[in-house]
Amino acid sequence: MSKYSRKDFLKLSGLASASLFLPNFLKGMGAGTDPRMSEMLLPVTNGKRLVVIQLSGGNDGLNTVVPRGDDLYYSNRSGLGLKGAELINLDTYFSLNAKLQGLADLYMNGEVAIINSVGYPNPNRSHFRSLDIWQSASDADKYVQSGWVGRWLDSACSNGDYKPYYALELDDAMSLALKGNTLSGIAVSNPKRMNAMMQDPVIYKTAKAWTAHEDDEHHIEYLHKTLAQTEMSVQTIYDKSGRKLSKAIYPGHAFGKHLKMIAELIMADAETSVFYISLPGFDTHAGQKNQQGRLLNVYGDALKAFAQDLKSVNRWNDTLVMTFSEFGRRVKQNASAGTDHGTANVMLLAGGGLKKKGILNEAPDLKNLVDGDLQFKVDFRRIYASVLKNWLGADANGILGATFETMDFV
Amino acid sequence: MKTKELHHLLYRAAFGPTPQMVKELKGMTREQVVNRLFDDADRIQDLMIIPKPETNDKGEVGPLKTVGLILKSQKEKDLLNLAWIDRMTVAKASLREKMILFWHNHFATSAPFGWLMQVQHNTLRRLALGSFVEMLHEISKDPAMIIWLNNQQNKKNAPNENFAREVMELFTLGEGNGYTERDIKEAARAFTGWFVNQKGEFEFNEKQHDDDNKTVFGNTGNWNGNHIIDFLLAKQETATYLCRKIYKTFVNNTVDEKRVADLASRFRTSNYNIEDLMRHIFMSDWFYASENIGAVICSPVELIVRFKKLVQFQVDDKQQLAYQDLLGQTLFSPPNVAGWKGGRAWIDSSTLLFRLNIPTTIINSNAIKLNKRPAFEEKDRGEKPQKDQQVVVKSDWGVLVNYFKDVPAEQLTDEVIQFFITAPATRISSALIEQHVDTSTPQRRIITTIAAVMKLPEFQLI
């Protein structure tokens, strides 16, 4: 007996050949395979998508991308320093934490770029404040009440083509990052639950009854319009995330579940350009090795599954995954086999469309520290600017409120 | 005063109309109602739930205990948040509570010490309707503020500009308004040595104070922090900035600059008498103009307090904290020193749908258990994606049912709308509401009619 029954074969071949004759609007119902489609779906970003991963708590970059060739790494990290089987060597100097096997596989494939020593002037070591700085993309001495992804919406959708799910956070609550000055993204953790909320008849019918009152400046119009947009967004996300298109195996962790949902949305041709997702738990003041290792393992495996799903529908080349944490950690380990809050940190980029791969800049300088912490070499807003301008085709200067030199990794 | 005007005033100067308040105040003149609200606000009772930290025989906390205090501070701040919301719900001094809420957002602080946050809160509580001159001086010496804005690190040989910058940018003049970078640098030197001692009290550390001349706003002298605060209070920009914020919060999210200018000159002339300013606003005819009614988006905390006052809405503490996290406002944990932006920033797709859904959970007596986003210090708890669990939502509709029980069925929808909605009802369809009302008993009819009105977007406007 062959592995596939005749019925299976007919089903597969029938689908494959039939799809050649499918009109474009029907293809949108299934998995996208036509590269032109994404440009039509995402006119604002020319078919490109961005996935932002926030490793909350302050991920220890030195034990993520390890400067194995630097003796200072081991003298500062006796015990916590990774060696031997704890490492996957990238070159003669750098290694990845061996828990990142999934990421290492992508790296070997030329699908990862690493930028060392990313930070900002006058670093803040408070989780809240530093995350606030990263999400608002502000100077350390400025307090800004909008986020950079939200301001991207303000700018990219200024022609009136706006739907909240153009920027989607996989969470119950929406981060500052997605709040613009006038427009915002949407946060959805569980589409089914949100859809159930939307189905309340009074709420649903009120949403459906909305018709635009263009020149009405009153809050009433704003609230009704937001409700109508919400209904449409929830409907779309609920529908597109529920088609079971993903074939890859994700870690059994909330983060894996959410990254899988992003894959399914992309595979169902959702018109979302920016996805935002967090993986918390990186505040490793004590017993770091296990805790960080477990989380990095989830992160790397989820990312590999995600790449596999997107490759199967030719979307990996149009997708960029950017990973950051609000700060790195102190170079010298503490007395509890952990590390305390630090400053500059490594940033990871992954995707099939990277123009520059591998390690893009010099190794972190473990010698010239300030108060025991790394000095930043690359302002994080240079990376935001590069992604905004070169990837999303957006007005980076306007969105960031200043000019940052771009880099050429995309 | 007219019903609509009364309800409008109660939304702004209190937490909205309740059957009890409306019965009591109906038929009074505007002046009588305003006087009543200010009389009720006179009562000041400290919020006291965080015990004073233990100290050694010198009255000091000591470094080890300090670490312990920091570690439990988020929990204590959450407790303060819950206790304050309970206070808002039961206090007769609603206007004072609203003013404290305003000042907490103005001097948005979240220092990692529960006790010190409580001390600051009680300072704002005491001065909420008093003199802004006194308030600004006290807040500048407030231990939580000093820690929050790094004045603890502001020393003669290494000035830290954080407090000097924010006192101008956020507390008095407004961003980029009437000061230079040089003013900030020089003012920071004047605040050197203002620090918090081991007793958790303000202390002037002469050794760390820069005793040389400073030039701030063109005045050269050996200034200290008190001088800088007086310079700031002497500037018209301060009065304008504050009145604009007051206007946005209490009158209309959209600012009328002419009115703000009038208010500002009055505020400054009165030497920053807050009660005088607020009384003037609530007594003015323009406050009751139709464009100012229903023109403010209710904050998450006010919304929760409204539900608590109206139907004794209650969920367990964890669930309430998760609600607040989702809706974007946990007291004592503002996003940063700029506070909550307010107005339309409260509303996005996620928060709006969640707000509109609260009445449904109240009617159903249960809601899906929510988790607050984990604090940074917490270990990862998302290992297994969690299945939905239910939590109990308690409520009591008795007072509302009693209030509407004599209203004829055919008038009920309109009466309920008039009671709760002050914004124009042009887009409200009574037919839509009536379609979804449970008419099985008179009581169910009242409850489900009210719940339906509470699900309308207009209910979010006060």
Coordinates of N, CA and C in Angstrom, one line a residue, chain A residues 4 10 44 135 174 183 221 263 275:
Chain A
Y4 N -0.1 7.2 0.5 CA -1.3 8.0 0.3 C -2.3 7.2 -0.4
L10 N -5.9 12.3 -5.4 CA -6.9 13.0 -6.2 C -7.1 14.4 -5.6
V44 N 0.2 49.6 1.2 CA 0.9 50.6 2.0 C 2.3 50.2 2.1
Q135 N 9.4 51.7 23.0 CA 8.1 51.6 22.4 C 7.7 53.0 21.8
M174 N -3.3 46.4 24.6 CA -2.4 46.9 23.5 C -1.2 47.7 24.2
L183 N -4.4 57.4 15.1 CA -4.8 56.0 14.8 C -4.1 55.0 15.7
E221 N -19.1 60.4 16.8 CA -18.7 59.8 15.5 C -17.4 59.0 15.7
A263 N 1.3 33.3 11.8 CA 1.6 32.6 10.5 C 0.3 32.3 9.8
F275 N 3.0 43.1 12.9 CA 2.5 42.2 14.1 C 3.4 42.5 15.2

